[in-house]
Amino acid sequence: MRCPRRIALFIAVMTARLAAVDIVAHRGASHDAPENTVASARLGWSQGADAVETDIHLTKDGRVIVCHDKTTKRTTGHDGLITAMTLAELRALDAGRWKGPQFAGEKLPLLEEQLALIPAGKTMLVEIKTGPEIVPEFRRVLAAAGATERSVTVISFNLETLKAVRRELPAFRTLYLMGYKAPDAKDPKAKRPPSIDDVIRDAKSAGLTGLDLQYSWPLTPADVKRVRDAGLELHVWTVDDPAVARHWIGLGVASVTTNRPGWLRGQLKP
Ligand code: G3P
Ligand code: CA
């Protein structure tokens, strides 16, 4: 028979963790609006997200533009490489129509446009998709927008870029993104995923604030304890399944990134 006191304790811990966890709108409310546009950021905020995540690249003429892919094909229909295009060329594209006619005319935003939408007390997770070459212009844009370490957190898969952010913008929080693909048991040559201890070591040696892991990471409570003991925050992406979100919230993550911020929060209500 299950112990009622343990069940009550479990419910109390889960209730506290559900109340504390931040919900992050992935590329804005990208289930409902075209990703990484002003429309999806606005919708993320209006759906009650605690933070909006947005991806950035550097244009040919050195401006910081918001887009997930390094080319514009998927979200605008025009097959162009962002680093080979000027801001004017990029701004002429339609980044909304692919999601539905009601979004026609949405542009690829400049980072400063997305920063201007952050409500007081909320945070934008800015994912740098490039190498460190973007950091000087990124710093200029943050300063011009009055962004601070309270309103912006920097995330990236690129450790060298995060190290450059630590040097140039030492006050800003930095999260190391890490995907996880289970090794193919039938393929002995398949690339082995890194261990969580490798990831912890790299994040610590770079002086980062924490880890932001793909939901598929097979993390145990003991692994989570080692992340915590290393002084690192733990976050997770991209979760649109309430059961998966509950699993990670049970592990004690600080935030869950989702394409459906309003819907997921509703599903997680006790
Ligand atoms: O929030 C992290 C997540 O956005 C990383 O993956 O491919 O969606 O940029 P991706
Ligand atoms: Ca991203």
XYZ file of N, CA and C and ligand atoms in Angstrom:
821
model
N 0.844 -1.202 0.000
C 0.000 0.000 0.000
C 0.882 1.256 0.000
N 0.489 2.244 -0.763
C 1.290 3.470 -0.839
C 1.156 4.278 0.445
N 2.256 4.950 0.819
C 2.261 5.717 2.059
C 1.607 7.091 1.811
N 0.507 7.406 2.507
C -0.188 8.682 2.267
C 0.711 9.898 2.509
N 1.629 9.805 3.496
C 2.501 10.963 3.772
C 3.442 11.223 2.608
N 3.953 10.132 1.989
C 4.855 10.306 0.835
C 4.095 10.877 -0.351
N 2.862 10.425 -0.532
C 2.050 10.945 -1.642
C 1.783 12.434 -1.416
N 1.441 12.793 -0.172
C 1.165 14.209 0.135
C 2.416 15.055 -0.097
N 3.572 14.508 0.288
C 4.831 15.244 0.092
C 5.103 15.427 -1.401
N 4.887 14.358 -2.186
C 5.103 14.429 -3.637
C 4.200 15.504 -4.249
N 2.930 15.512 -3.840
C 1.984 16.502 -4.389
C 2.425 17.917 -4.010
N 2.886 18.078 -2.756
C 3.317 19.419 -2.309
C 4.528 19.888 -3.104
N 5.485 18.985 -3.345
C 6.704 19.353 -4.081
C 6.341 19.701 -5.529
N 5.492 18.860 -6.155
C 5.103 19.125 -7.554
C 4.337 20.443 -7.668
N 3.459 20.716 -6.715
C 2.679 21.961 -6.755
C 3.622 23.158 -6.679
N 4.611 23.071 -5.792
C 5.573 24.181 -5.654
C 6.385 24.346 -6.934
N 6.809 23.206 -7.524
C 7.640 23.295 -8.738
C 6.827 23.808 -9.926
N 5.559 23.392 -10.018
C 4.696 23.887 -11.101
C 4.494 25.392 -10.975
N 4.366 25.869 -9.735
C 4.154 27.311 -9.526
C 5.416 28.103 -9.847
N 6.579 27.480 -9.640
C 7.841 28.222 -9.777
C 8.397 28.202 -11.199
N 8.022 27.196 -11.987
C 8.693 27.028 -13.291
C 8.295 28.144 -14.260
N 9.268 28.599 -15.039
C 8.983 29.592 -16.077
C 8.588 28.880 -17.373
N 7.609 29.445 -18.053
C 7.200 28.933 -19.366
C 7.782 29.879 -20.430
N 8.571 29.301 -21.340
C 9.272 30.087 -22.366
C 8.638 29.801 -23.737
N 8.267 30.854 -24.428
C 7.644 30.713 -25.751
C 8.728 30.528 -26.813
N 8.780 29.344 -27.407
C 9.835 28.967 -28.345
C 9.644 29.630 -29.707
N 10.565 30.507 -30.081
C 10.455 31.337 -31.296
C 9.164 32.155 -31.247
N 8.763 32.539 -30.022
C 7.447 33.150 -29.811
C 6.410 32.056 -29.655
N 5.143 32.421 -29.774
C 4.084 31.396 -29.710
C 4.001 30.757 -31.095
N 5.010 29.921 -31.403
C 5.227 29.530 -32.802
C 4.296 28.423 -33.279
N 3.524 27.842 -32.376
C 2.481 26.910 -32.828
C 1.363 27.677 -33.527
N 1.131 28.905 -33.070
C -0.040 29.672 -33.521
C 0.301 30.819 -34.469
N 1.564 31.200 -34.544
C 1.963 32.361 -35.354
C 3.316 32.051 -35.986
N 3.676 32.751 -37.057
C 4.944 32.433 -37.731
C 6.142 32.681 -36.810
N 6.944 31.647 -36.654
C 8.079 31.682 -35.715
C 8.983 32.887 -35.941
N 9.533 33.379 -34.809
C 10.564 34.428 -34.875
C 10.115 35.670 -35.634
N 8.841 36.040 -35.452
C 8.342 37.307 -36.008
C 7.823 38.160 -34.846
N 7.545 39.414 -35.164
C 6.919 40.283 -34.158
C 5.575 39.679 -33.742
N 4.836 39.099 -34.700
C 3.528 38.512 -34.383
C 3.659 37.377 -33.373
N 4.658 36.507 -33.548
C 4.783 35.366 -32.631
C 5.307 35.810 -31.268
N 6.155 36.833 -31.237
C 6.614 37.351 -29.934
C 5.445 37.992 -29.191
N 4.692 38.843 -29.880
C 3.524 39.480 -29.229
C 2.557 38.432 -28.687
N 2.321 37.387 -29.501
C 1.375 36.358 -29.073
C 1.927 35.581 -27.877
N 3.227 35.334 -27.879
C 3.834 34.668 -26.725
C 3.591 35.452 -25.443
N 3.843 36.769 -25.528
C 3.621 37.597 -24.330
C 2.140 37.603 -23.964
N 1.260 37.718 -24.965
C -0.177 37.810 -24.627
C -0.710 36.473 -24.116
N -0.020 35.383 -24.444
C -0.423 34.079 -23.885
C 0.141 33.859 -22.475
N 0.822 34.857 -21.952
C 1.290 34.777 -20.559
C 2.637 34.115 -20.376
N 3.434 34.025 -21.448
C 4.772 33.433 -21.294
C 5.608 34.256 -20.317
N 6.466 33.565 -19.556
C 7.400 34.274 -18.668
C 8.583 34.804 -19.465
N 8.853 34.147 -20.591
C 9.975 34.560 -21.449
C 9.636 34.172 -22.880
N 10.270 34.862 -23.815
C 10.164 34.506 -25.237
C 11.574 34.187 -25.718
N 11.683 33.085 -26.463
C 12.971 32.703 -27.055
C 13.012 33.170 -28.497
N 14.180 33.636 -28.950
C 14.303 34.133 -30.321
C 15.715 33.851 -30.834
N 15.834 33.570 -32.125
C 17.117 33.150 -32.706
C 17.710 34.275 -33.547
N 19.026 34.465 -33.478
C 19.631 35.576 -34.220
C 20.802 35.149 -35.109
N 20.936 35.913 -36.210
C 22.034 35.765 -37.178
C 22.566 37.153 -37.507
N 23.700 37.170 -38.234
C 24.315 38.426 -38.670
C 24.154 38.562 -40.184
N 23.656 39.739 -40.625
C 23.477 39.964 -42.066
C 24.825 40.312 -42.718
N 24.809 40.365 -44.056
C 26.026 40.720 -44.811
C 26.531 42.091 -44.397
N 25.589 43.011 -44.119
C 25.994 44.360 -43.724
C 26.027 44.543 -42.206
N 26.170 43.420 -41.492
C 26.513 43.508 -40.074
C 25.387 43.843 -39.118
N 24.134 43.536 -39.474
C 23.014 43.789 -38.565
C 22.545 42.474 -37.955
N 21.956 42.571 -36.749
C 21.487 41.370 -36.047
C 20.022 41.134 -36.385
N 19.765 40.065 -37.112
C 18.413 39.784 -37.596
C 17.892 38.494 -36.962
N 16.564 38.435 -36.824
C 15.928 37.308 -36.145
C 15.470 36.270 -37.169
N 16.010 35.068 -37.042
C 15.629 33.956 -37.927
C 16.219 32.688 -37.310
N 15.538 31.564 -37.471
C 16.103 30.321 -36.939
C 17.161 29.742 -37.868
N 16.806 29.557 -39.139
C 17.711 28.894 -40.082
C 18.755 29.884 -40.593
N 19.857 29.335 -41.129
C 20.845 30.251 -41.717
C 20.436 30.682 -43.118
N 19.421 30.035 -43.678
C 18.857 30.499 -44.947
C 17.404 30.906 -44.719
N 16.877 31.637 -45.708
C 15.514 32.169 -45.559
C 14.466 31.291 -46.253
N 14.886 30.151 -46.787
C 13.992 29.362 -47.648
C 12.734 28.882 -46.916
N 12.907 28.259 -45.780
C 11.764 27.613 -45.114
C 10.684 28.613 -44.698
N 11.089 29.768 -44.207
C 10.080 30.685 -43.641
C 9.707 31.857 -44.553
N 10.426 31.999 -45.699
C 10.032 33.082 -46.615
C 9.813 32.596 -48.043
N 10.301 31.386 -48.360
C 10.188 30.874 -49.717
C 11.348 31.308 -50.603
N 12.098 32.332 -50.209
C 13.254 32.791 -50.986
C 14.497 32.076 -50.468
N 15.217 31.401 -51.357
C 16.382 30.626 -50.920
C 17.625 31.509 -50.862
N 17.819 32.156 -49.739
C 18.982 33.040 -49.584
C 19.734 32.734 -48.296
N 21.050 32.948 -48.356
C 21.892 32.757 -47.172
C 21.963 34.094 -46.428
N 21.635 34.103 -45.151
C 21.541 35.382 -44.424
C 22.863 36.144 -44.445
N 23.960 35.432 -44.280
C 25.254 36.129 -44.258
C 25.608 36.734 -45.616
N 24.906 36.300 -46.671
C 25.179 36.838 -48.017
C 24.142 37.874 -48.428
N 23.240 38.241 -47.506
C 22.170 39.190 -47.858
C 22.235 40.424 -46.969
N 21.873 41.570 -47.546
C 21.843 42.803 -46.754
C 20.526 42.865 -45.976
N 20.507 43.778 -45.011
C 19.277 43.968 -44.247
C 18.116 44.338 -45.170
N 18.378 45.242 -46.126
C 17.300 45.671 -47.042
C 16.753 44.482 -47.826
N 17.652 43.605 -48.278
C 17.199 42.422 -49.031
C 16.367 41.496 -48.143
N 16.794 41.338 -46.927
C 16.073 40.441 -46.000
C 14.715 41.024 -45.615
N 14.678 42.343 -45.431
C 13.425 42.986 -45.007
C 12.376 43.011 -46.118
N 12.811 42.769 -47.348
C 11.847 42.736 -48.466
C 11.078 41.414 -48.509
N 11.502 40.434 -47.701
C 10.871 39.104 -47.741
C 9.651 39.055 -46.820
N 8.759 38.134 -47.121
C 7.563 37.921 -46.299
C 7.793 36.677 -45.437
N 7.865 36.886 -44.133
C 8.162 35.779 -43.209
C 6.910 35.282 -42.494
N 5.733 35.710 -42.968
C 4.498 35.324 -42.283
C 3.553 34.490 -43.113
N 3.587 34.712 -44.416
C 2.570 34.104 -45.290
C 2.576 32.576 -45.217
N 3.757 31.969 -45.022
C 3.830 30.500 -45.013
C 2.959 29.897 -43.904
N 2.719 30.696 -42.869
C 1.941 30.180 -41.728
C 0.440 30.404 -41.927
N 0.095 31.276 -42.833
C -1.323 31.549 -43.080
C -1.489 32.951 -43.638
N -2.526 33.171 -44.466
C -2.681 34.476 -45.126
C -2.854 35.621 -44.129
N -3.368 35.330 -42.947
C -3.554 36.400 -41.954
C -2.226 36.965 -41.451
N -1.130 36.246 -41.718
C 0.193 36.728 -41.275
C 1.012 37.319 -42.426
N 0.414 37.438 -43.590
C 1.152 38.004 -44.739
C 1.670 39.386 -44.381
N 2.900 39.667 -44.780
C 3.490 40.983 -44.506
C 4.392 41.004 -43.285
N 4.392 39.925 -42.488
C 5.348 39.875 -41.358
C 6.766 39.848 -41.916
N 7.639 40.607 -41.279
C 9.035 40.688 -41.727
C 9.937 39.836 -40.836
N 11.151 39.585 -41.310
C 12.191 39.073 -40.413
C 12.569 40.253 -39.519
N 12.345 40.157 -38.203
C 12.590 41.332 -37.358
C 14.077 41.565 -37.096
N 14.414 42.811 -36.859
C 15.702 43.113 -36.244
C 15.613 42.733 -34.769
N 16.746 42.399 -34.163
C 16.695 42.045 -32.743
C 16.090 43.177 -31.924
N 16.414 44.436 -32.277
C 15.910 45.538 -31.446
C 14.376 45.604 -31.432
N 13.733 45.164 -32.518
C 12.265 45.147 -32.537
C 11.729 44.142 -31.515
N 12.372 42.997 -31.427
C 11.919 41.989 -30.457
C 12.204 42.456 -29.019
N 13.355 43.107 -28.830
C 13.703 43.588 -27.483
C 12.698 44.633 -27.011
N 12.217 45.448 -27.946
C 11.277 46.523 -27.579
C 9.940 45.980 -27.092
N 9.664 44.706 -27.355
C 8.369 44.124 -26.973
C 8.389 43.469 -25.595
N 9.573 43.379 -24.967
C 9.653 42.651 -23.688
C 8.896 43.422 -22.609
N 7.864 42.819 -22.005
C 7.154 43.525 -20.940
C 8.046 43.687 -19.700
N 7.731 44.683 -18.879
C 8.510 44.919 -17.652
C 8.536 43.647 -16.812
N 9.714 43.309 -16.334
C 9.858 42.151 -15.450
C 9.971 40.826 -16.170
N 9.884 40.830 -17.507
C 9.987 39.571 -18.258
C 11.352 39.481 -18.945
N 11.619 38.309 -19.530
C 12.947 38.042 -20.075
C 12.854 37.524 -21.499
N 13.831 37.890 -22.305
C 13.952 37.273 -23.626
C 15.173 36.361 -23.619
N 14.998 35.116 -24.069
C 16.128 34.213 -24.263
C 16.586 34.397 -25.704
N 17.751 34.994 -25.880
C 18.256 35.249 -27.222
C 19.249 34.147 -27.570
N 18.888 33.349 -28.574
C 19.789 32.271 -29.004
C 20.667 32.745 -30.141
N 21.970 32.784 -29.903
C 22.925 33.171 -30.938
C 23.243 31.941 -31.778
N 22.899 32.026 -33.061
C 23.078 30.886 -33.969
C 24.413 30.941 -34.710
N 25.198 31.954 -34.440
C 26.458 32.149 -35.183
C 27.656 31.928 -34.266
N 28.825 32.139 -34.846
C 30.047 32.157 -34.056
C 30.203 33.497 -33.346
N 31.351 33.673 -32.663
C 31.573 34.878 -31.859
C 31.586 36.188 -32.645
N 31.660 36.132 -33.975
C 31.746 37.363 -34.775
C 30.550 38.287 -34.574
N 29.439 37.753 -34.100
C 28.232 38.572 -33.924
C 28.277 39.396 -32.623
N 29.140 39.019 -31.704
C 29.037 39.551 -30.336
C 29.212 41.072 -30.238
N 30.172 41.700 -30.956
C 30.269 43.173 -30.840
C 28.988 43.894 -31.254
N 28.375 43.495 -32.369
C 27.134 44.144 -32.808
C 25.971 43.775 -31.863
N 25.962 42.567 -31.388
C 24.953 42.145 -30.412
C 25.043 43.036 -29.164
N 26.244 43.269 -28.696
C 26.432 44.127 -27.522
C 25.930 45.541 -27.799
N 26.221 46.070 -28.989
C 25.761 47.417 -29.338
C 24.226 47.482 -29.331
N 23.588 46.456 -29.908
C 22.114 46.447 -29.978
C 21.511 46.372 -28.563
N 22.075 45.531 -27.725
C 21.563 45.428 -26.347
C 21.681 46.776 -25.638
N 22.840 47.419 -25.784
C 23.060 48.705 -25.100
C 22.087 49.760 -25.613
N 21.926 49.819 -26.951
C 21.036 50.830 -27.537
C 19.595 50.618 -27.099
N 19.219 49.349 -26.873
C 17.843 49.029 -26.474
C 17.651 49.145 -24.961
N 18.727 49.385 -24.243
C 18.620 49.435 -22.779
C 18.364 48.067 -22.171
N 18.732 47.007 -22.894
C 18.546 45.646 -22.361
C 19.567 45.387 -21.253
N 19.143 44.689 -20.231
C 20.035 44.385 -19.116
C 20.010 42.884 -18.855
N 20.830 42.490 -17.896
C 20.879 41.075 -17.535
C 19.557 40.588 -16.942
N 18.690 41.525 -16.562
C 17.365 41.111 -16.077
C 16.401 40.867 -17.234
N 16.617 41.535 -18.347
C 15.659 41.399 -19.455
C 16.130 40.458 -20.565
N 17.406 40.087 -20.555
C 17.926 39.203 -21.617
C 18.832 38.135 -21.007
N 18.602 36.891 -21.458
C 19.508 35.777 -21.172
C 20.010 35.265 -22.515
N 21.300 34.957 -22.587
C 21.892 34.503 -23.844
C 22.015 32.986 -23.825
N 21.556 32.344 -24.929
C 21.683 30.894 -25.034
C 22.359 30.569 -26.365
N 23.076 29.431 -26.407
C 23.722 29.027 -27.662
C 24.212 27.589 -27.559
N 24.266 26.926 -28.725
C 24.932 25.624 -28.830
C 26.438 25.818 -28.976
N 26.845 27.043 -29.317
C 28.233 27.312 -29.678
C 29.006 27.795 -28.442
N 29.878 26.922 -27.936
C 30.601 27.245 -26.693
C 31.539 28.437 -26.885
N 32.148 28.543 -28.069
C 33.056 29.675 -28.311
C 32.282 30.999 -28.294
N 31.069 30.979 -28.851
C 30.233 32.179 -28.830
C 29.876 32.542 -27.387
N 29.510 31.550 -26.606
C 29.147 31.831 -25.203
C 30.356 32.364 -24.421
N 31.538 31.847 -24.741
C 32.746 32.366 -24.063
C 32.961 33.839 -24.433
N 32.699 34.166 -25.695
C 32.845 35.572 -26.122
C 31.820 36.458 -25.418
N 30.602 35.953 -25.239
C 29.579 36.713 -24.499
C 30.027 36.916 -23.059
N 30.607 35.898 -22.459
C 31.106 36.033 -21.082
C 32.161 37.141 -20.991
N 33.021 37.218 -22.006
C 34.071 38.249 -21.991
C 33.494 39.647 -22.221
N 32.588 39.747 -23.221
C 32.103 41.073 -23.660
C 30.929 41.583 -22.838
N 30.140 40.641 -22.316
C 28.921 41.013 -21.577
C 28.860 40.193 -20.287
N 29.834 40.393 -19.397
C 29.983 39.457 -18.274
C 28.798 39.411 -17.310
N 27.957 40.451 -17.323
C 26.830 40.447 -16.377
C 25.674 39.556 -16.857
N 25.669 39.226 -18.144
C 24.511 38.517 -18.701
C 24.568 37.016 -18.416
N 23.394 36.451 -18.146
C 23.299 35.014 -17.903
C 23.486 34.273 -19.224
N 24.170 33.128 -19.154
C 24.494 32.359 -20.357
C 24.131 30.891 -20.129
N 23.315 30.340 -21.031
C 22.907 28.934 -20.920
C 23.450 28.155 -22.118
N 24.028 27.006 -21.822
C 24.625 26.151 -22.860
C 23.560 25.176 -23.359
N 23.219 25.309 -24.645
C 22.232 24.411 -25.252
C 22.909 23.103 -25.650
N 22.214 22.007 -25.373
C 22.775 20.718 -25.764
C 21.651 19.775 -26.156
N 21.728 19.279 -27.403
C 20.745 18.308 -27.875
C 21.106 16.910 -27.406
N 20.183 15.978 -27.600
C 20.471 14.581 -27.252
C 19.751 13.656 -28.218
N 20.544 12.832 -28.895
C 19.988 11.804 -29.772
C 20.532 10.475 -29.269
N 19.628 9.570 -28.914
C 20.067 8.273 -28.383
C 20.910 7.561 -29.435
N 22.021 6.920 -29.019
C 22.865 6.227 -29.997
C 22.111 5.056 -30.626
N 22.379 4.815 -31.889
C 21.740 3.715 -32.613
C 22.460 2.416 -32.226
N 21.754 1.539 -31.486
C 22.375 0.305 -30.985
C 22.828 -0.595 -32.132
N 22.186 -0.463 -33.286
C 22.520 -1.355 -34.417
C 23.719 -0.829 -35.216
N 24.147 0.396 -34.907
C 25.246 0.989 -35.677
C 26.437 1.258 -34.748
N 27.438 0.355 -34.782
C 28.580 0.532 -33.860
C 29.369 1.801 -34.133
N 29.219 2.364 -35.357
C 29.987 3.583 -35.685
C 29.205 4.852 -35.345
N 27.979 4.683 -34.839
C 27.134 5.860 -34.543
C 27.826 6.754 -33.513
N 27.666 8.073 -33.704
C 28.300 9.042 -32.790
C 27.667 8.909 -31.396
N 28.513 8.815 -30.407
C 27.997 8.719 -29.040
C 27.628 10.112 -28.543
N 26.486 10.246 -27.871
C 26.163 11.562 -27.317
C 27.114 11.885 -26.166
N 27.299 13.168 -25.844
C 28.169 13.493 -24.715
C 27.514 13.036 -23.407
N 28.322 12.839 -22.403
C 27.748 12.532 -21.080
C 27.386 13.866 -20.421
N 26.485 13.798 -19.464
C 26.100 15.031 -18.763
C 27.317 15.593 -18.008
N 28.221 14.714 -17.592
C 29.413 15.219 -16.883
C 30.332 16.008 -17.823
N 30.402 15.564 -19.087
C 31.177 16.349 -20.077
C 30.561 17.740 -20.242
N 29.231 17.766 -20.333
C 28.537 19.041 -20.563
C 28.721 19.961 -19.345
N 28.599 19.388 -18.155
C 28.802 20.171 -16.923
C 30.228 20.752 -16.921
N 31.197 19.899 -17.241
C 32.610 20.354 -17.225
C 32.823 21.521 -18.194
N 32.281 21.388 -19.416
C 32.486 22.444 -20.411
C 31.804 23.750 -19.992
N 30.591 23.615 -19.449
C 29.860 24.823 -19.019
C 30.586 25.509 -17.866
N 31.084 24.707 -16.943
C 31.791 25.295 -15.789
C 33.091 25.963 -16.228
N 33.820 25.279 -17.124
C 35.117 25.864 -17.501
C 34.921 27.146 -18.304
N 33.761 27.295 -18.944
C 33.479 28.536 -19.683
C 32.829 29.590 -18.790
N 32.542 29.240 -17.548
C 31.955 30.217 -16.608
C 30.493 30.519 -16.884
N 29.754 29.550 -17.435
C 28.365 29.786 -17.815
C 27.424 29.676 -16.616
N 26.196 30.176 -16.835
C 25.195 30.182 -15.766
C 24.487 28.844 -15.636
N 24.278 28.167 -16.773
C 23.526 26.922 -16.678
C 23.435 26.176 -17.981
N 22.634 25.095 -17.941
C 22.413 24.234 -19.088
C 20.965 24.346 -19.536
N 20.763 24.271 -20.837
C 19.416 24.250 -21.412
C 19.402 23.029 -22.334
N 18.751 21.947 -21.868
C 18.874 20.638 -22.521
C 17.647 20.274 -23.333
N 17.875 19.521 -24.406
C 16.756 18.978 -25.180
C 15.993 17.976 -24.296
N 14.679 17.948 -24.477
C 13.809 17.135 -23.610
C 14.164 15.644 -23.645
N 14.849 15.193 -24.722
C 15.163 13.772 -24.870
C 16.337 13.305 -24.015
N 17.005 14.216 -23.338
C 18.110 13.809 -22.457
C 17.590 12.842 -21.385
N 18.243 11.680 -21.226
C 17.779 10.712 -20.217
C 18.371 11.028 -18.838
N 18.003 12.167 -18.298
C 18.616 12.632 -17.051
C 17.984 11.944 -15.839
N 18.795 11.550 -14.903
C 18.302 10.955 -13.648
C 18.338 12.031 -12.557
N 17.624 11.810 -11.446
C 17.735 12.767 -10.331
C 19.185 12.937 -9.866
N 19.983 11.860 -9.935
C 21.400 11.980 -9.528
C 22.158 12.901 -10.492
N 21.837 12.809 -11.788
C 22.466 13.728 -12.761
C 22.089 15.175 -12.440
N 20.801 15.370 -12.145
C 20.318 16.728 -11.837
C 21.059 17.265 -10.611
N 21.283 16.398 -9.655
C 22.002 16.838 -8.437
C 23.429 17.287 -8.801
N 24.068 16.566 -9.734
C 25.429 16.972 -10.115
C 25.414 18.310 -10.850
N 24.367 18.546 -11.649
C 24.243 19.867 -12.307
C 24.141 20.943 -11.231
N 23.259 20.695 -10.260
C 23.043 21.672 -9.173
C 24.310 21.869 -8.345
N 24.956 20.744 -7.997
C 26.157 20.825 -7.159
C 27.271 21.606 -7.864
N 27.206 21.606 -9.213
C 28.205 22.384 -9.984
C 27.836 23.862 -10.020
N 26.698 24.197 -9.417
C 26.279 25.607 -9.391
C 25.629 26.054 -10.678
N 25.106 25.102 -11.453
C 24.507 25.444 -12.747
C 22.983 25.355 -12.673
N 22.314 26.290 -13.370
C 20.856 26.197 -13.532
C 20.555 25.096 -14.550
N 19.313 24.591 -14.509
C 18.882 23.577 -15.485
C 17.568 24.012 -16.121
N 17.549 24.012 -17.466
C 16.367 24.386 -18.254
C 16.160 23.299 -19.316
N 14.967 23.266 -19.931
C 14.700 22.236 -20.936
C 13.927 22.812 -22.127
N 14.173 22.252 -23.329
C 13.478 22.606 -24.570
C 13.241 21.345 -25.353
N 12.435 21.342 -26.386
C 11.213 22.103 -26.596
C 10.073 21.134 -26.313
N 9.216 21.452 -25.402
C 8.266 20.500 -24.830
C 6.839 20.959 -25.119
N 6.124 20.182 -25.928
C 4.708 20.484 -26.192
C 3.799 19.397 -25.619
N 4.391 18.442 -24.893
C 3.621 17.333 -24.329
C 3.557 17.545 -22.804
N 2.342 17.703 -22.241
C 2.239 17.979 -20.801
C 2.899 16.905 -19.930
N 2.850 15.627 -20.361
C 3.469 14.573 -19.544
C 4.986 14.755 -19.499
N 5.559 15.117 -20.648
C 7.014 15.355 -20.682
C 7.355 16.592 -19.844
N 6.521 17.612 -19.936
C 6.756 18.821 -19.132
C 6.710 18.476 -17.634
N 5.724 17.669 -17.235
C 5.632 17.295 -15.809
C 6.868 16.508 -15.368
N 7.363 15.640 -16.239
C 8.567 14.867 -15.905
C 9.738 15.815 -15.589
N 9.946 16.810 -16.476
C 11.079 17.716 -16.281
C 10.844 18.671 -15.113
N 9.602 19.080 -14.927
C 9.306 19.960 -13.775
C 9.536 19.165 -12.485
N 9.188 17.881 -12.522
C 9.458 17.014 -11.367
C 10.946 16.922 -11.069
N 11.770 16.997 -12.121
C 13.227 16.980 -11.917
C 13.734 18.323 -11.387
N 12.882 19.348 -11.476
C 13.237 20.637 -10.878
C 13.813 21.657 -11.831
N 13.448 21.591 -13.126
C 13.986 22.597 -14.060
C 13.448 23.997 -13.733
N 14.255 24.993 -14.098
C 13.848 26.388 -13.861
C 12.890 26.874 -14.930
N 13.007 26.323 -16.167
C 12.082 26.736 -17.230
C 11.840 25.604 -18.208
N 10.666 25.676 -18.833
C 10.299 24.748 -19.907
C 10.006 25.603 -21.142
N 10.727 25.328 -22.222
C 10.486 26.037 -23.475
C 9.498 25.232 -24.321
N 8.481 25.927 -24.844
C 7.412 25.259 -25.581
C 6.936 26.137 -26.732
N 6.428 25.477 -27.781
C 5.818 26.225 -28.891
C 4.425 26.725 -28.534
N 3.854 26.212 -27.417
C 2.455 26.487 -27.082
C 2.344 26.995 -25.643
N 2.873 28.188 -25.343
C 2.954 28.613 -23.944
C 1.610 28.700 -23.222
N 0.608 29.288 -23.876
C -0.682 29.436 -23.194
C -1.340 28.097 -22.969
N -1.340 27.272 -23.978
C -1.974 25.961 -23.906
C -1.279 25.085 -22.868
N 0.063 25.057 -22.911
C 0.784 24.176 -21.985
C 0.538 24.600 -20.536
N 0.538 25.914 -20.300
C 0.297 26.345 -18.906
C -1.076 25.867 -18.434
N -2.055 25.954 -19.320
C -3.388 25.464 -18.970
C -3.398 23.984 -18.649
N -2.643 23.210 -19.436
C -2.579 21.758 -19.223
C -1.885 21.400 -17.917
N -0.994 22.283 -17.455
C -0.212 21.976 -16.255
C -0.902 22.409 -14.976
N -2.043 23.074 -15.091
C -2.753 23.525 -13.881
C -3.132 22.304 -13.039
N -2.880 22.372 -11.728
C -3.204 21.209 -10.874
C -4.705 20.905 -10.879
O 15.370 27.001 -26.844
C 16.356 26.212 -27.404
C 15.973 25.742 -28.758
O 15.424 26.805 -29.468
C 17.127 25.152 -29.503
O 16.752 24.549 -30.694
O 16.681 24.431 -33.126
O 14.774 25.353 -31.907
O 16.872 26.663 -32.056
P 16.255 25.297 -31.999
Ca 16.248 28.526 -30.805
